[in-house]
mmCIF file of C-alpha atoms in Angstrom:
data_model
loop_
_atom_site.group_PDB
_atom_site.id
_atom_site.type_symbol
_atom_site.label_atom_id
_atom_site.label_comp_id
_atom_site.label_asym_id
_atom_site.label_seq_id
_atom_site.Cartn_x
_atom_site.Cartn_y
_atom_site.Cartn_z
ATOM 1 C CA MET A 374 12.847 160.047 133.242
ATOM 2 C CA PRO A 375 13.588 159.569 129.630
ATOM 3 C CA LEU A 376 16.833 160.888 128.628
ATOM 4 C CA ALA A 377 17.174 163.055 125.503
ATOM 5 C CA LEU A 378 20.108 165.487 124.396
ATOM 6 C CA TYR A 379 20.021 168.565 122.211
ATOM 7 C CA ALA A 380 23.333 170.106 122.007
ATOM 8 C CA GLY A 381 24.038 173.499 120.594
ATOM 9 C CA ILE A 382 26.884 174.933 118.756
ATOM 10 C CA ALA A 383 27.365 178.842 118.206
ATOM 11 C CA VAL A 384 29.007 179.466 114.951
ATOM 12 C CA SER A 385 29.814 182.562 112.932
ATOM 13 C CA ASN A 386 28.906 181.849 109.471
ATOM 14 C CA TYR A 387 26.052 179.315 108.944
ATOM 15 C CA ALA A 388 26.822 178.336 105.595
ATOM 16 C CA THR A 389 30.739 177.708 106.152
ATOM 17 C CA ALA A 390 29.635 175.588 109.462
ATOM 18 C CA CYS A 391 26.685 173.741 107.717
ATOM 19 C CA ASP A 392 29.278 172.434 105.005
ATOM 20 C CA TRP A 393 31.784 171.540 107.658
ATOM 21 C CA TYR A 394 29.231 169.667 109.961
ATOM 22 C CA SER A 395 27.809 168.003 107.232
ATOM 23 C CA ARG A 396 31.091 166.582 106.304
ATOM 24 C CA LEU A 397 31.559 165.704 110.197
ATOM 25 C CA PHE A 398 28.351 164.051 110.563
ATOM 26 C CA GLY A 399 28.235 162.193 107.031
ATOM 27 C CA GLY A 400 25.523 164.138 105.623
ATOM 28 C CA PRO A 401 23.097 167.023 105.253
ATOM 29 C CA PRO A 402 21.343 168.172 108.472
ATOM 30 C CA THR A 403 18.132 166.158 109.432
ATOM 31 C CA LEU A 404 16.415 169.535 109.902
ATOM 32 C CA VAL A 405 16.947 173.118 108.843
ATOM 33 C CA ALA A 406 14.954 174.758 111.754
ATOM 34 C CA THR A 407 15.609 178.265 110.599
ATOM 35 C CA PRO A 408 17.783 179.889 107.931
ATOM 36 C CA THR A 409 20.538 180.265 110.386
ATOM 37 C CA LYS A 410 19.855 177.003 112.466
ATOM 38 C CA ALA A 411 20.301 173.200 111.480
ATOM 39 C CA VAL A 412 20.117 170.106 113.374
ATOM 40 C CA TRP A 413 21.709 166.621 113.018
ATOM 41 C CA ASP A 414 20.223 163.699 114.871
ATOM 42 C CA LEU A 415 22.834 161.365 115.779
ATOM 43 C CA ALA A 416 20.988 158.931 117.426
ATOM 44 C CA GLU A 417 17.290 158.627 118.794
ATOM 45 C CA HIS A 418 16.649 161.664 121.160
ATOM 46 C CA ARG A 419 20.255 162.900 120.708
ATOM 47 C CA SER A 420 20.851 165.734 118.475
ATOM 48 C CA VAL A 421 23.603 168.493 117.912
ATOM 49 C CA PHE A 422 22.523 171.752 116.136
ATOM 50 C CA ILE A 423 24.428 174.850 115.027
ATOM 51 C CA ASP A 424 22.860 178.265 115.249
ATOM 52 C CA GLU A 425 24.586 181.444 113.800
ATOM 53 C CA ARG A 426 25.382 183.503 116.633
ATOM 54 C CA PRO A 427 28.931 185.314 116.162
ATOM 55 C CA GLU A 428 29.192 187.022 119.176
ATOM 56 C CA HIS A 429 29.122 183.105 121.033
ATOM 57 C CA ALA A 430 31.008 181.045 118.298
ATOM 58 C CA GLY A 431 34.275 179.270 119.235
ATOM 59 C CA HIS A 432 33.432 178.327 122.852
ATOM 60 C CA ALA A 433 31.772 175.036 122.410
ATOM 61 C CA ASN A 434 33.226 171.691 123.743
ATOM 62 C CA LEU A 435 31.377 168.318 123.106
ATOM 63 C CA SER A 436 32.386 164.793 123.605
ATOM 64 C CA ILE A 437 30.748 161.981 121.583
ATOM 65 C CA PHE A 438 31.293 158.305 122.210
ATOM 66 C CA VAL A 439 31.333 155.964 119.209
ATOM 67 C CA ASP A 440 31.788 152.002 118.785
ATOM 68 C CA ASP A 441 34.406 152.322 116.156
ATOM 69 C CA LEU A 442 36.730 155.573 116.732
ATOM 70 C CA ASP A 443 39.359 154.274 114.218
ATOM 71 C CA GLY A 444 36.806 153.733 111.467
ATOM 72 C CA LEU A 445 35.273 157.148 112.064
ATOM 73 C CA VAL A 446 38.628 158.825 112.093
ATOM 74 C CA ALA A 447 39.377 157.338 108.625
ATOM 75 C CA GLN A 448 36.245 158.141 107.370
ATOM 76 C CA LEU A 449 36.700 161.947 108.247
ATOM 77 C CA ALA A 450 40.058 162.026 106.696
ATOM 78 C CA GLU A 451 38.319 160.941 103.648
ATOM 79 C CA ARG A 452 35.802 163.671 103.836
ATOM 80 C CA GLY A 453 38.789 166.387 104.368
ATOM 81 C CA ILE A 454 38.401 166.497 108.331
ATOM 82 C CA HIS A 455 41.530 165.657 110.065
ATOM 83 C CA ALA A 456 42.053 165.191 113.984
ATOM 84 C CA GLU A 457 43.967 167.872 115.804
ATOM 85 C CA GLN A 458 44.800 165.413 118.456
ATOM 86 C CA GLN A 459 44.503 161.818 119.297
ATOM 87 C CA GLU A 460 45.181 160.498 122.602
ATOM 88 C CA THR A 461 44.713 157.612 125.083
ATOM 89 C CA TYR A 462 44.051 158.348 128.582
ATOM 90 C CA SER A 463 45.494 156.226 131.542
ATOM 91 C CA ASP A 464 42.232 154.325 131.753
ATOM 92 C CA GLY A 465 42.138 153.009 127.925
ATOM 93 C CA VAL A 466 39.500 155.699 126.788
ATOM 94 C CA ARG A 467 40.573 157.115 123.290
ATOM 95 C CA ARG A 468 39.672 160.278 122.079
ATOM 96 C CA ALA A 469 40.254 162.035 118.766
ATOM 97 C CA THR A 470 39.735 166.074 118.783
ATOM 98 C CA TYR A 471 38.380 168.052 115.839
ATOM 99 C CA ARG A 472 37.897 171.858 115.684
ATOM 100 C CA ASP A 473 35.436 173.519 113.530
ATOM 101 C CA PRO A 474 36.162 176.768 111.535
ATOM 102 C CA ASP A 475 35.417 178.820 114.779
ATOM 103 C CA GLY A 476 37.522 176.758 116.972
ATOM 104 C CA ASN A 477 34.642 174.733 118.539
ATOM 105 C CA GLU A 478 35.918 171.604 119.828
ATOM 106 C CA ILE A 479 34.407 168.125 118.945
ATOM 107 C CA GLY A 480 35.692 165.062 120.199
ATOM 108 C CA PHE A 481 35.033 161.842 119.532
ATOM 109 C CA GLY A 482 35.920 158.947 121.945
ATOM 110 C CA SER A 483 35.712 155.226 122.576
ATOM 111 C CA ALA A 484 35.827 153.000 125.663
ATOM 112 C CA PRO A 485 38.757 151.037 126.401
ATOM 113 C CA GLN A 486 39.559 148.086 124.236
ATOM 114 C CA LEU A 487 39.439 144.717 126.197
#
């Protein structure tokens, strides 16, 4: 069975969220599906979208693994987005946690370094 991911994040203000996620993902949406819904393709068959649904905003929690966590954290800082928390778990997995303007949690992680 092919694997695909299409993860949605409810936001309270589309314009504010679109700006923040454009900085987070390093560019404009791949697709603007509706006037209040935008999609970013992170990899083949792996997408994240925002949807203006104020009554549900602020409750998302996503984790995205990357090859170069330190490089990504530095790039995001250059774009004005700073990690709320950075941690290393006992198994060596590392995670940098970010929160969008609604409080949705987006974590970037990396596998243990050998």
